[in-house]
Short mmCIF file of C-alpha atoms in Angstrom, two decimals:
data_model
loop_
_atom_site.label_atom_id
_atom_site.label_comp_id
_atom_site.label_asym_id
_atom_site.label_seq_id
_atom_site.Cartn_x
_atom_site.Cartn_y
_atom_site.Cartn_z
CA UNK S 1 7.65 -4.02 16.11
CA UNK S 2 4.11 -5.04 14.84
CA UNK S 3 3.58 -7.04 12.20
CA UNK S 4 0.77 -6.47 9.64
CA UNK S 5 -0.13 -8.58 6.88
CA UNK S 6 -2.22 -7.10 3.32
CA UNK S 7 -4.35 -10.10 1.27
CA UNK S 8 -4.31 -9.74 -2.49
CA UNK S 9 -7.59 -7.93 -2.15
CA UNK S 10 -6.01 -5.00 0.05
CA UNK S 11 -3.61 -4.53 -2.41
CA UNK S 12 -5.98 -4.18 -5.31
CA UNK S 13 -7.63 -1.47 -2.90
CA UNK S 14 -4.47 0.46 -2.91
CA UNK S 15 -3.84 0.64 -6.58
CA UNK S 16 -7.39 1.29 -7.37
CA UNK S 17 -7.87 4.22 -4.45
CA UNK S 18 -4.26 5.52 -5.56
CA UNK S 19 -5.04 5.24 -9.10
CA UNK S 20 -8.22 7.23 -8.70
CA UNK S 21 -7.22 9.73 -6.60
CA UNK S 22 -4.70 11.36 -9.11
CA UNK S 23 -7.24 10.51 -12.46
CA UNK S 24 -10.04 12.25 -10.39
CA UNK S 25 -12.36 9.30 -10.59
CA UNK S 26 -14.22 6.88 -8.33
CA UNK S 27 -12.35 3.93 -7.03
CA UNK S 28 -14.73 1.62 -8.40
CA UNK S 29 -14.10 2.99 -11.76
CA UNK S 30 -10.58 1.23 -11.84
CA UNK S 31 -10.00 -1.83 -12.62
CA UNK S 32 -7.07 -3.64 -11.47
CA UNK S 33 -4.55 -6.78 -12.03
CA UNK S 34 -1.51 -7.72 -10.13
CA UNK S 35 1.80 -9.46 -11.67
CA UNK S 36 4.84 -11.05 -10.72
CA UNK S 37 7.73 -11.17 -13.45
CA UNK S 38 10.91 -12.79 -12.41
CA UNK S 39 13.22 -9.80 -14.10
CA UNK S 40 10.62 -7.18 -13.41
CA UNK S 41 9.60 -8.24 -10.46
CA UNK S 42 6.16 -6.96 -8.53
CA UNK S 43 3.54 -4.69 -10.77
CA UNK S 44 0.34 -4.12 -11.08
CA UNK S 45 -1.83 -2.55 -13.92
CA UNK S 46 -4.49 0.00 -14.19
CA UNK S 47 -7.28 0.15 -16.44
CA UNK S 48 -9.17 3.48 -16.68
CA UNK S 49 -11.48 5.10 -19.05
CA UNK S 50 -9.77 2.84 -21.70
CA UNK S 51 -6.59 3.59 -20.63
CA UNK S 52 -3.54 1.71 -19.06
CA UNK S 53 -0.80 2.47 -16.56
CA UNK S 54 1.56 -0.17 -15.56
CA UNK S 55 2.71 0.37 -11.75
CA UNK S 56 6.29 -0.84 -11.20
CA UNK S 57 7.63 -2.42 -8.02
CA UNK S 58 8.54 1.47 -6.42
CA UNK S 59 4.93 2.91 -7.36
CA UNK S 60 3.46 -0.33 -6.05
CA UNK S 61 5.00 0.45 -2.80
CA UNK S 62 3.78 4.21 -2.80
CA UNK S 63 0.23 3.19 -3.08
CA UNK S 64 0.42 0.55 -0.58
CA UNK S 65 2.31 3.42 1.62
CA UNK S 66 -0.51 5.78 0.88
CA UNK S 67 -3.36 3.18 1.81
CA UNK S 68 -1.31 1.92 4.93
CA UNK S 69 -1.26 6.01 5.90
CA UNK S 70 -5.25 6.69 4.93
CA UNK S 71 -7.18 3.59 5.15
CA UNK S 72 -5.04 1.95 7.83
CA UNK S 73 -4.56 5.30 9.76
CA UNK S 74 -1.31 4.34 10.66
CA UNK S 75 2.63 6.11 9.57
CA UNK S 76 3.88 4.34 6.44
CA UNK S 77 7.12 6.05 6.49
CA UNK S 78 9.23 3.81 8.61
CA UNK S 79 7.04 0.83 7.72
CA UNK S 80 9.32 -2.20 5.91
CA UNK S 81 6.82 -3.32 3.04
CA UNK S 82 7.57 -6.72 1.52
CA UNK S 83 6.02 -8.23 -1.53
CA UNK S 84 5.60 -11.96 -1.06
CA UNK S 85 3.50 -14.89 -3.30
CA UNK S 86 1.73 -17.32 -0.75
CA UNK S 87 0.45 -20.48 -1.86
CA UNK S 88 -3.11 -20.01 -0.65
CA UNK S 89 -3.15 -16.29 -0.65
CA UNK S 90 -1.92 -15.16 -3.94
CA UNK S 91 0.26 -11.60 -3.96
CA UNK S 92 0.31 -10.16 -0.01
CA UNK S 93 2.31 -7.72 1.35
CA UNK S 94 4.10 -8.08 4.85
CA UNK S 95 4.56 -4.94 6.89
CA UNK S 96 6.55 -3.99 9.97
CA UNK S 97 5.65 -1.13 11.48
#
């Protein structure tokens, strides 16, 4: 089983590319901030064209699938994604594919 690891930055990249690619816009267009909440757990909002969507812990996940399956060019549907806080990192995601 290989292990993959995505930095804070990767995961900003798969909001913003999801985000965009259902409003129709550019990724660079979206703007995007990650959060941890102890009852709500892992989220991460959008900011578009003066709009906001919040992302909850299960649409996190889909975006991170969907970059995993089109930037990463690898199968995201048996892939274990785990949200994690590092120390030095910030917000990463361990994968096992």
């Amino acid at each position: 089983m290989e292990k993959l690891t995505l930095l804070e930055q990767d995961l900003i990249n798969a909001v913003c590319l999801f985000h965009a690619k259902f409003k129709n816009a550019a990724p660079e267009e979206i703007e995007v901030e990650l959060m941890y909440d102890d009852a709500a757990g892992y989220s991460a909002e959008a900011f578009y064209n003066g709009q906001l969507e919040v992302y909850n812990s299960v649409n996190f996940i889909m975006a991170l699938r969907l970059y995993i399956d089109e930037q990463l060019g690898r199968d995201s549907m048996s892939a274990r994604i785990t949200l994690a806080i590092d120390d030095e990192e910030g917000m990463v995601a361990h994968i096992e594919l």
